[in-house]
Amino acid sequence: MRVLPVLLTAVPLPLFATPRGRAFFSTDSIDGLLFILLSLVTILLVVAIALKVRTEMMRAKNTARRPVFDTTKFNEYISALSSKSIDAYLTLKKRKQQKNNGALKGMLLILMAGGVYSLPAGAQQIDAKPSALLQETGIIITLILLLIPIVAGVILMAVKVSGLIRRRTRERNLEEATVFADYLTNPDDPVIEQALEQRKQALAYHLHNKELAGEAAAEDARGLVGNINLHTGLSVVAQKQRARQRPAVDPALSKLVMWYLGCAAFWLLFGTTVGEYVGIKFVSPDVDHLSWLSFGRLRPVHTNAVFWGWASLGMLGLGYYVVPRVSNVPLASLKQGRWSLILINAAVILGSVSLMAGINNGGGEYREYIWPVQLLFGIGLVITLYNFINTIAVRTTKEIYISNWYIVAALMFALVISVVAYVPWWQDGLGETIVQGYYMHQGVGMWFMLFTLGIVYYFLPQQLNKPIYSYSLGILAFWAQILFYTLIGTHHFVFSAIPWWLQTVAIVGSVGMVIPVAAGTTNFIMTFRNGWYKIASSYTLPFFLVGIIFYFTGSLQGTAEAFRSTNLIWHFTDFTVAHSHLTMYGIISFFLWAGIYAVVPRLSGKEAPQITVGAHFWLALIGLLFYTIPLMYGSTLKGIMWMQEKPFIDSVIMMAPYWLWRAIGGSLMWLSHLFFAYNLYKMILGDDTTDVKGAAIERLNQSYSEIESTL
Amino acid sequence: MELFDNHKSLYRTAFLLFVILTVFVAIIPAMNNQRNNTPLPDAPALSPAAVKGKALFVSNGCVACHTQQVRNVDMDKKWGSRPSIAADYADNHRTDFWRNTATLMGTERTGPDLTDIGTRQPGEDWHLTHLFNPRIVAPASVMPAYPWLFTEKKEAAKNDVVVKIPDEYKEEGTVIVATLQALQLVAYLKELKQVKLPDGTEIPAFLYAKQPSAANVANGTAAGAPDGRLYTLIIVRAVISRTEKD
Ligand code: HEM
Ligand code: HEM
């Protein structure tokens, strides 16, 4: 009840005083907007409170662990022993324990924690006009988009916690029964003993628990029992379903795929270690004074290593599994696959070293590698494309499964983009910049996004064990993506000296991107339909879900950024960096992890410990939110300061806390990658005791002996 | 559909669609742009030292934090006396066999825009001290220090350029001397100046629609541009599309 006044003061009272002649809920009214936001926050709060209450309940139950029986009172009951009175006794006892006292205690804490985000360090210097700002469509879209992943995170957490609680309650009941039974079988009182003896006999007369099972040892002829969990402790992560063993994959192909994924993981570690270090340099610019490690040189090392090393190799690795599988034929050439891997790795190694040595292509983002280095990468792609097309050409299915549309198209387009970007004939003066805009955006949209969508179209239905919701929606998204995405490169240079019409085309295309994004998201979400419950028992589906959410929010954030009004505020600020990570990390990396956790256990027959998979997931997600949300907030303030023509250095000083948040979030993300690397190691090289089949048999044996001993 | 069950026709269709769009949104605009623009008449070519300095600017990745573009918006007024136009970049060509053109427009302003830094900060001393460690002159700066562009000596030789560095930033009893590279980089920075528009011609008023003060700049330029009309045409072309802007 203490909460009520707090809540009341939090509600801005004028909110309810609707100005005359104006609809309360009109979208251009601040009150209406605030109302929407406030309702969303309220929903969040309610969920948080509900969670809190349930957790308290659980704690209360746990503190009453191993109840000691009050024997005198108990004796009274037992002297009049009957099944009814036992029942009554038990329920009474249970009720007492369930009474939750002070469950609402922690709620103030939650409220206070919520306030942290509304703590703009240095906001005093900024006399922003929030009302005008809040009316910008782009800002509104962003605010709403921001809430989506947070809400989803809370819901996911709620699902997990309530699952845990339910399980715990069941265990708890069992435990009580055990204690009670213990007491019944070992009382000191001979009278009770006698009574119990009779009771026992009576009960024994009814049941000896073998009527149905019979005397023979239990048998699980089909290997269906594999998920028995009898340990009673409160586990940190819920036990998830284990990967299902699938028809054998050619061991040579398995090895190739695992090499790709292993190299990708290496570049993820390398690239994000560099990224983390680069992030630290914003907080402490004097950590080192070495030319090879200076910010300007390391930044492209980070971006290129995660682009061409991590994301590209990760995608290709999964592609090498998906393409032959959906064509129902073996891969055309394993040898070519190996060459491709070697060339791409060589490109990233040489490229990173040369960037650190100060050799780069001239400043266009993501084409910092000089052409001889990028050429290696290009040849790698040509080989892979050739290999994939040869595989698909001899497919035994009539249709070409949608995954192969996306994957092959991505490879073709990536090659076109690279050629356009590296050929010198149209790169004088602003020609370079026009090509840069095109290259940069096709790189992320036509290479990473298209390829990754192909991977999702295979793995998501497979992990949900049902077909994709709509095949034609996937095809619509495919063509719409090509049409609109190709147009939008110049939105990186809004207001610049690039032809105005080209900028306008880019902005229009950016809005058009809503079509493929909405189509894709709908398709994925509808595929989940009736299968949501599976999330709680799967460790790959949460990765998919996060990827889908960021696919929607991250891409639409891009649309919001492209409007001239919002671009004015956000362009050149760290907002772009937040967007880059929401997309390249939130979408691409999460989808890749999802695919990797789905496929590697099939190839190797080994699984990663579920607790470290959970650690990877939560650290990456929470880290990403810590990284991006403060950065978006800070960069909005920065843009406003620029518009108010404050001294530039003031905006640098103002950003300090947000850069610190970025470093903190980045550290969590980096830590999650260590867990990922460990998991991958366990899945590929881990010892054989985690072999799926072996472990299942072991578990079966164990559970039988436990069941037998209780009989 | 038949078309889509044949991998050849499917992939060819997608490929063609993409290539055609590419030609129209990237290649043709890029080629037009390079064909239709020449540098402004008053634009001096970079000195040889500055050319080397630009290469250092590129190789150290300064573009990661510094833009070189003044947009036609109010908040950019402080970075130059007029908005940048396509002609300003027209003199950028391929660097060498290995390296692409570097217009260095940039995409992020972690640090200030440098289009007109030569006007804003003409002092060599300031630049050298700032490069040695930015926090000497701007305590809140997050820019990296570039000490490897300097040497620490016991005593300066006759022709050495000694940089003024406070004691807490160097070993006691030493002097900090700028290397040739540091001087080249500074030469480049000093030559980064916005070129005045040619005089004696009509002022493309729409350029300054939002910036009345900037018109003075164009009025104040020296007379005698060789062929003002031609260059106005270039400028007009470069910004023609902006007229559509409200
Ligand atoms: C531990 C995780 C990571 C950290 C700490 C990190 C940190 C950073 C930092 C500090 C920057 C420079 C920002 C600036 O110049 O203002 C950056 C840029 C960038 N990073 Fe990361 N990063 C991480 C992971 C990743 C991953 C996994 C990807 C992609 C798959 C990625 C893609 C990028 C891109 C594309 C940029 C350029 C952003 C832009 O120009 O707008 N990062 N990152
Ligand atoms: C509807 C789709 C999208 C739209 C309309 C969009 C729009 C934008 C815009 C306008 C910018 C430039 C912001 C500025 O410089 O002020 C940008 C930057 C960026 N976007 Fe997107 N985006 C979309 C989806 C994506 C996706 C799916 C990815 C990644 C897979 C992505 C990755 C990036 C990256 C890495 C940058 C930073 C580029 C740089 O370094 O300057 N975007 N996007």
PDB file of C-alpha atoms in Angstrom, chain A residues 467-668:
ATOM      1  CA  PRO A 467       6.454 -25.246 -41.769  1.00  0.00           C
ATOM      2  CA  ILE A 468       7.011 -21.566 -42.365  1.00  0.00           C
ATOM      3  CA  TYR A 469       3.741 -19.668 -41.999  1.00  0.00           C
ATOM      4  CA  SER A 470       3.616 -18.272 -45.504  1.00  0.00           C
ATOM      5  CA  TYR A 471       5.940 -19.124 -48.283  1.00  0.00           C
ATOM      6  CA  SER A 472       4.590 -16.381 -50.513  1.00  0.00           C
ATOM      7  CA  LEU A 473       5.094 -13.738 -47.856  1.00  0.00           C
ATOM      8  CA  GLY A 474       8.739 -14.755 -47.858  1.00  0.00           C
ATOM      9  CA  ILE A 475       8.849 -14.300 -51.607  1.00  0.00           C
ATOM     10  CA  LEU A 476       7.164 -10.915 -51.388  1.00  0.00           C
ATOM     11  CA  ALA A 477       9.716  -9.835 -48.799  1.00  0.00           C
ATOM     12  CA  PHE A 478      12.501 -11.047 -51.058  1.00  0.00           C
ATOM     13  CA  TRP A 479      11.541  -8.888 -54.042  1.00  0.00           C
ATOM     14  CA  ALA A 480      10.532  -5.916 -51.928  1.00  0.00           C
ATOM     15  CA  GLN A 481      13.849  -6.038 -50.138  1.00  0.00           C
ATOM     16  CA  ILE A 482      15.757  -5.948 -53.416  1.00  0.00           C
ATOM     17  CA  LEU A 483      13.628  -3.144 -54.750  1.00  0.00           C
ATOM     18  CA  PHE A 484      13.746  -0.821 -51.766  1.00  0.00           C
ATOM     19  CA  TYR A 485      17.035  -1.635 -50.147  1.00  0.00           C
ATOM     20  CA  THR A 486      19.009  -0.917 -53.279  1.00  0.00           C
ATOM     21  CA  LEU A 487      17.640   2.603 -53.355  1.00  0.00           C
ATOM     22  CA  ILE A 488      18.465   3.726 -49.877  1.00  0.00           C
ATOM     23  CA  GLY A 489      22.255   4.027 -49.812  1.00  0.00           C
ATOM     24  CA  THR A 490      22.384   7.803 -49.956  1.00  0.00           C
ATOM     25  CA  HIS A 491      20.469   8.200 -46.715  1.00  0.00           C
ATOM     26  CA  HIS A 492      23.897   8.106 -45.091  1.00  0.00           C
ATOM     27  CA  PHE A 493      24.533  11.520 -46.606  1.00  0.00           C
ATOM     28  CA  VAL A 494      21.314  13.418 -46.077  1.00  0.00           C
ATOM     29  CA  PHE A 495      21.830  17.216 -46.381  1.00  0.00           C
ATOM     30  CA  SER A 496      25.245  16.689 -47.962  1.00  0.00           C
ATOM     31  CA  ALA A 497      26.338  17.935 -51.373  1.00  0.00           C
ATOM     32  CA  ILE A 498      25.018  14.765 -53.004  1.00  0.00           C
ATOM     33  CA  PRO A 499      22.151  15.458 -55.448  1.00  0.00           C
ATOM     34  CA  TRP A 500      19.017  16.280 -53.569  1.00  0.00           C
ATOM     35  CA  TRP A 501      16.805  14.001 -55.660  1.00  0.00           C
ATOM     36  CA  LEU A 502      19.064  11.050 -54.814  1.00  0.00           C
ATOM     37  CA  GLN A 503      18.672  11.785 -51.124  1.00  0.00           C
ATOM     38  CA  THR A 504      14.931  11.977 -51.552  1.00  0.00           C
ATOM     39  CA  VAL A 505      14.830   8.654 -53.356  1.00  0.00           C
ATOM     40  CA  ALA A 506      16.811   7.172 -50.490  1.00  0.00           C
ATOM     41  CA  ILE A 507      14.400   8.527 -47.916  1.00  0.00           C
ATOM     42  CA  VAL A 508      11.397   7.245 -49.819  1.00  0.00           C
ATOM     43  CA  GLY A 509      13.077   3.859 -50.175  1.00  0.00           C
ATOM     44  CA  SER A 510      13.759   3.848 -46.446  1.00  0.00           C
ATOM     45  CA  VAL A 511      10.061   4.168 -45.804  1.00  0.00           C
ATOM     46  CA  GLY A 512       9.377   1.492 -48.416  1.00  0.00           C
ATOM     47  CA  MET A 513      11.553  -0.856 -46.364  1.00  0.00           C
ATOM     48  CA  VAL A 514       8.644  -1.119 -43.967  1.00  0.00           C
ATOM     49  CA  ILE A 515       7.089  -3.561 -46.448  1.00  0.00           C
ATOM     50  CA  PRO A 516       9.749  -6.296 -46.464  1.00  0.00           C
ATOM     51  CA  VAL A 517      10.455  -5.813 -42.771  1.00  0.00           C
ATOM     52  CA  ALA A 518       6.806  -6.107 -41.813  1.00  0.00           C
ATOM     53  CA  ALA A 519       6.335  -9.059 -44.158  1.00  0.00           C
ATOM     54  CA  GLY A 520       9.352 -10.878 -42.749  1.00  0.00           C
ATOM     55  CA  THR A 521       8.468 -10.193 -39.152  1.00  0.00           C
ATOM     56  CA  THR A 522       4.871 -11.266 -39.642  1.00  0.00           C
ATOM     57  CA  ASN A 523       6.015 -14.449 -41.282  1.00  0.00           C
ATOM     58  CA  PHE A 524       8.357 -15.340 -38.444  1.00  0.00           C
ATOM     59  CA  ILE A 525       5.964 -14.390 -35.691  1.00  0.00           C
ATOM     60  CA  MET A 526       3.128 -16.313 -37.328  1.00  0.00           C
ATOM     61  CA  THR A 527       5.373 -19.318 -37.633  1.00  0.00           C
ATOM     62  CA  PHE A 528       5.723 -19.140 -33.881  1.00  0.00           C
ATOM     63  CA  ARG A 529       1.926 -19.208 -33.582  1.00  0.00           C
ATOM     64  CA  ASN A 530       0.760 -22.000 -31.304  1.00  0.00           C
ATOM     65  CA  GLY A 531       4.357 -22.767 -30.603  1.00  0.00           C
ATOM     66  CA  TRP A 532       5.162 -20.030 -28.090  1.00  0.00           C
ATOM     67  CA  TYR A 533       5.247 -22.561 -25.290  1.00  0.00           C
ATOM     68  CA  LYS A 534       8.256 -24.113 -26.928  1.00  0.00           C
ATOM     69  CA  ILE A 535      10.383 -21.099 -26.080  1.00  0.00           C
ATOM     70  CA  ALA A 536      10.444 -22.039 -22.443  1.00  0.00           C
ATOM     71  CA  SER A 537      11.860 -25.448 -23.243  1.00  0.00           C
ATOM     72  CA  SER A 538      14.318 -24.519 -25.966  1.00  0.00           C
ATOM     73  CA  TYR A 539      17.646 -22.803 -25.791  1.00  0.00           C
ATOM     74  CA  THR A 540      17.782 -21.829 -29.461  1.00  0.00           C
ATOM     75  CA  LEU A 541      14.352 -20.234 -29.811  1.00  0.00           C
ATOM     76  CA  PRO A 542      15.062 -17.317 -27.448  1.00  0.00           C
ATOM     77  CA  PHE A 543      17.927 -16.312 -29.744  1.00  0.00           C
ATOM     78  CA  PHE A 544      15.567 -16.419 -32.715  1.00  0.00           C
ATOM     79  CA  LEU A 545      12.968 -14.415 -30.878  1.00  0.00           C
ATOM     80  CA  VAL A 546      15.425 -11.673 -29.968  1.00  0.00           C
ATOM     81  CA  GLY A 547      16.658 -11.620 -33.541  1.00  0.00           C
ATOM     82  CA  ILE A 548      13.113 -11.225 -34.850  1.00  0.00           C
ATOM     83  CA  ILE A 549      12.330  -8.447 -32.413  1.00  0.00           C
ATOM     84  CA  PHE A 550      15.426  -6.521 -33.397  1.00  0.00           C
ATOM     85  CA  TYR A 551      14.778  -7.230 -37.049  1.00  0.00           C
ATOM     86  CA  PHE A 552      11.588  -5.311 -36.619  1.00  0.00           C
ATOM     87  CA  THR A 553      12.705  -2.594 -34.228  1.00  0.00           C
ATOM     88  CA  GLY A 554      16.232  -2.120 -35.577  1.00  0.00           C
ATOM     89  CA  SER A 555      15.125  -1.832 -39.183  1.00  0.00           C
ATOM     90  CA  LEU A 556      12.266   0.497 -38.425  1.00  0.00           C
ATOM     91  CA  GLN A 557      14.633   2.553 -36.355  1.00  0.00           C
ATOM     92  CA  GLY A 558      16.586   2.942 -39.575  1.00  0.00           C
ATOM     93  CA  THR A 559      13.448   4.245 -41.251  1.00  0.00           C
ATOM     94  CA  ALA A 560      12.948   6.669 -38.402  1.00  0.00           C
ATOM     95  CA  GLU A 561      16.528   7.885 -38.787  1.00  0.00           C
ATOM     96  CA  ALA A 562      16.141   8.564 -42.478  1.00  0.00           C
ATOM     97  CA  PHE A 563      13.549  11.359 -42.257  1.00  0.00           C
ATOM     98  CA  ARG A 564      15.121  14.763 -42.774  1.00  0.00           C
ATOM     99  CA  SER A 565      13.761  16.092 -39.504  1.00  0.00           C
ATOM    100  CA  THR A 566      15.223  13.318 -37.390  1.00  0.00           C
ATOM    101  CA  ASN A 567      18.375  12.952 -39.414  1.00  0.00           C
ATOM    102  CA  LEU A 568      19.083  16.552 -38.548  1.00  0.00           C
ATOM    103  CA  ILE A 569      19.291  15.621 -34.885  1.00  0.00           C
ATOM    104  CA  TRP A 570      20.845  12.192 -35.108  1.00  0.00           C
ATOM    105  CA  HIS A 571      23.153  12.254 -38.083  1.00  0.00           C
ATOM    106  CA  PHE A 572      26.837  12.419 -37.076  1.00  0.00           C
ATOM    107  CA  THR A 573      25.991  11.493 -33.483  1.00  0.00           C
ATOM    108  CA  ASP A 574      26.434   8.192 -31.662  1.00  0.00           C
ATOM    109  CA  PHE A 575      22.850   7.337 -32.511  1.00  0.00           C
ATOM    110  CA  THR A 576      24.101   5.753 -35.704  1.00  0.00           C
ATOM    111  CA  VAL A 577      26.444   3.589 -33.666  1.00  0.00           C
ATOM    112  CA  ALA A 578      23.563   2.431 -31.513  1.00  0.00           C
ATOM    113  CA  HIS A 579      21.599   1.581 -34.647  1.00  0.00           C
ATOM    114  CA  SER A 580      24.549  -0.319 -36.106  1.00  0.00           C
ATOM    115  CA  HIS A 581      24.770  -2.500 -33.030  1.00  0.00           C
ATOM    116  CA  LEU A 582      21.036  -2.997 -32.634  1.00  0.00           C
ATOM    117  CA  THR A 583      21.072  -4.360 -36.160  1.00  0.00           C
ATOM    118  CA  MET A 584      24.407  -6.045 -36.703  1.00  0.00           C
ATOM    119  CA  TYR A 585      24.399  -7.383 -33.166  1.00  0.00           C
ATOM    120  CA  GLY A 586      20.730  -7.653 -32.275  1.00  0.00           C
ATOM    121  CA  ILE A 587      19.658  -9.095 -35.617  1.00  0.00           C
ATOM    122  CA  ILE A 588      22.603 -10.690 -37.356  1.00  0.00           C
ATOM    123  CA  SER A 589      24.612 -11.944 -34.415  1.00  0.00           C
ATOM    124  CA  PHE A 590      21.616 -13.283 -32.511  1.00  0.00           C
ATOM    125  CA  PHE A 591      20.330 -15.138 -35.558  1.00  0.00           C
ATOM    126  CA  LEU A 592      23.773 -16.581 -36.161  1.00  0.00           C
ATOM    127  CA  TRP A 593      24.023 -17.788 -32.583  1.00  0.00           C
ATOM    128  CA  ALA A 594      20.584 -19.316 -32.882  1.00  0.00           C
ATOM    129  CA  GLY A 595      21.638 -21.201 -35.998  1.00  0.00           C
ATOM    130  CA  ILE A 596      24.930 -22.288 -34.477  1.00  0.00           C
ATOM    131  CA  TYR A 597      23.338 -23.660 -31.310  1.00  0.00           C
ATOM    132  CA  ALA A 598      20.840 -25.491 -33.495  1.00  0.00           C
ATOM    133  CA  VAL A 599      23.252 -27.030 -35.939  1.00  0.00           C
ATOM    134  CA  VAL A 600      26.469 -27.880 -34.140  1.00  0.00           C
ATOM    135  CA  PRO A 601      24.988 -30.427 -31.719  1.00  0.00           C
ATOM    136  CA  ARG A 602      23.618 -32.220 -34.769  1.00  0.00           C
ATOM    137  CA  LEU A 603      26.968 -32.360 -36.402  1.00  0.00           C
ATOM    138  CA  SER A 604      29.019 -33.360 -33.416  1.00  0.00           C
ATOM    139  CA  GLY A 605      26.482 -35.109 -31.216  1.00  0.00           C
ATOM    140  CA  LYS A 606      27.710 -32.980 -28.348  1.00  0.00           C
ATOM    141  CA  GLU A 607      25.955 -30.210 -26.549  1.00  0.00           C
ATOM    142  CA  ALA A 608      27.014 -27.171 -24.614  1.00  0.00           C
ATOM    143  CA  PRO A 609      26.145 -26.928 -20.932  1.00  0.00           C
ATOM    144  CA  GLN A 610      22.788 -25.221 -20.820  1.00  0.00           C
ATOM    145  CA  ILE A 611      23.803 -22.918 -18.051  1.00  0.00           C
ATOM    146  CA  THR A 612      26.551 -21.339 -20.105  1.00  0.00           C
ATOM    147  CA  VAL A 613      24.219 -21.021 -23.080  1.00  0.00           C
ATOM    148  CA  GLY A 614      21.843 -19.159 -20.777  1.00  0.00           C
ATOM    149  CA  ALA A 615      24.689 -16.973 -19.550  1.00  0.00           C
ATOM    150  CA  HIS A 616      25.621 -16.180 -23.124  1.00  0.00           C
ATOM    151  CA  PHE A 617      22.068 -15.230 -24.008  1.00  0.00           C
ATOM    152  CA  TRP A 618      21.317 -12.976 -21.077  1.00  0.00           C
ATOM    153  CA  LEU A 619      24.691 -11.257 -20.968  1.00  0.00           C
ATOM    154  CA  ALA A 620      24.513 -10.504 -24.680  1.00  0.00           C
ATOM    155  CA  LEU A 621      20.951  -9.190 -24.509  1.00  0.00           C
ATOM    156  CA  ILE A 622      21.363  -7.120 -21.365  1.00  0.00           C
ATOM    157  CA  GLY A 623      24.749  -5.901 -22.537  1.00  0.00           C
ATOM    158  CA  LEU A 624      23.270  -4.791 -25.841  1.00  0.00           C
ATOM    159  CA  LEU A 625      20.527  -2.838 -24.103  1.00  0.00           C
ATOM    160  CA  PHE A 626      23.048  -1.189 -21.786  1.00  0.00           C
ATOM    161  CA  TYR A 627      25.162  -0.363 -24.792  1.00  0.00           C
ATOM    162  CA  THR A 628      22.470   1.093 -26.992  1.00  0.00           C
ATOM    163  CA  ILE A 629      19.788   2.721 -24.857  1.00  0.00           C
ATOM    164  CA  PRO A 630      22.010   5.208 -23.008  1.00  0.00           C
ATOM    165  CA  LEU A 631      23.825   5.892 -26.256  1.00  0.00           C
ATOM    166  CA  MET A 632      20.565   6.718 -28.042  1.00  0.00           C
ATOM    167  CA  TYR A 633      19.483   8.930 -25.200  1.00  0.00           C
ATOM    168  CA  GLY A 634      22.809  10.727 -24.983  1.00  0.00           C
ATOM    169  CA  SER A 635      23.114  11.208 -28.708  1.00  0.00           C
ATOM    170  CA  THR A 636      19.651  12.740 -28.885  1.00  0.00           C
ATOM    171  CA  LEU A 637      20.745  15.271 -26.279  1.00  0.00           C
ATOM    172  CA  LYS A 638      23.910  15.782 -28.283  1.00  0.00           C
ATOM    173  CA  GLY A 639      21.964  16.533 -31.446  1.00  0.00           C
ATOM    174  CA  ILE A 640      19.771  18.999 -29.581  1.00  0.00           C
ATOM    175  CA  MET A 641      22.833  20.731 -28.173  1.00  0.00           C
ATOM    176  CA  TRP A 642      24.225  21.053 -31.658  1.00  0.00           C
ATOM    177  CA  MET A 643      20.973  22.556 -32.863  1.00  0.00           C
ATOM    178  CA  GLN A 644      21.135  25.047 -30.045  1.00  0.00           C
ATOM    179  CA  GLU A 645      24.646  25.882 -31.177  1.00  0.00           C
ATOM    180  CA  LYS A 646      26.250  25.153 -27.859  1.00  0.00           C
ATOM    181  CA  PRO A 647      30.067  24.921 -27.917  1.00  0.00           C
ATOM    182  CA  PHE A 648      31.079  21.616 -29.449  1.00  0.00           C
ATOM    183  CA  ILE A 649      33.177  20.542 -26.494  1.00  0.00           C
ATOM    184  CA  ASP A 650      30.125  20.787 -24.222  1.00  0.00           C
ATOM    185  CA  SER A 651      28.518  17.993 -26.186  1.00  0.00           C
ATOM    186  CA  VAL A 652      31.653  15.899 -25.720  1.00  0.00           C
ATOM    187  CA  ILE A 653      31.597  16.473 -21.970  1.00  0.00           C
ATOM    188  CA  MET A 654      27.883  15.711 -21.850  1.00  0.00           C
ATOM    189  CA  MET A 655      28.423  12.334 -23.555  1.00  0.00           C
ATOM    190  CA  ALA A 656      30.880  11.058 -20.934  1.00  0.00           C
ATOM    191  CA  PRO A 657      28.394   9.073 -18.813  1.00  0.00           C
ATOM    192  CA  TYR A 658      26.777   7.554 -21.883  1.00  0.00           C
ATOM    193  CA  TRP A 659      30.119   6.444 -23.231  1.00  0.00           C
ATOM    194  CA  LEU A 660      30.773   4.875 -19.862  1.00  0.00           C
ATOM    195  CA  TRP A 661      27.492   2.998 -20.139  1.00  0.00           C
ATOM    196  CA  ARG A 662      28.546   1.836 -23.562  1.00  0.00           C
ATOM    197  CA  ALA A 663      31.781   0.498 -22.130  1.00  0.00           C
ATOM    198  CA  ILE A 664      29.856  -1.305 -19.389  1.00  0.00           C
ATOM    199  CA  GLY A 665      27.343  -2.797 -21.805  1.00  0.00           C
ATOM    200  CA  GLY A 666      30.191  -3.671 -24.127  1.00  0.00           C
ATOM    201  CA  SER A 667      31.943  -5.526 -21.321  1.00  0.00           C
ATOM    202  CA  LEU A 668      28.865  -7.645 -20.714  1.00  0.00           C
TER     203      LEU A 668
END
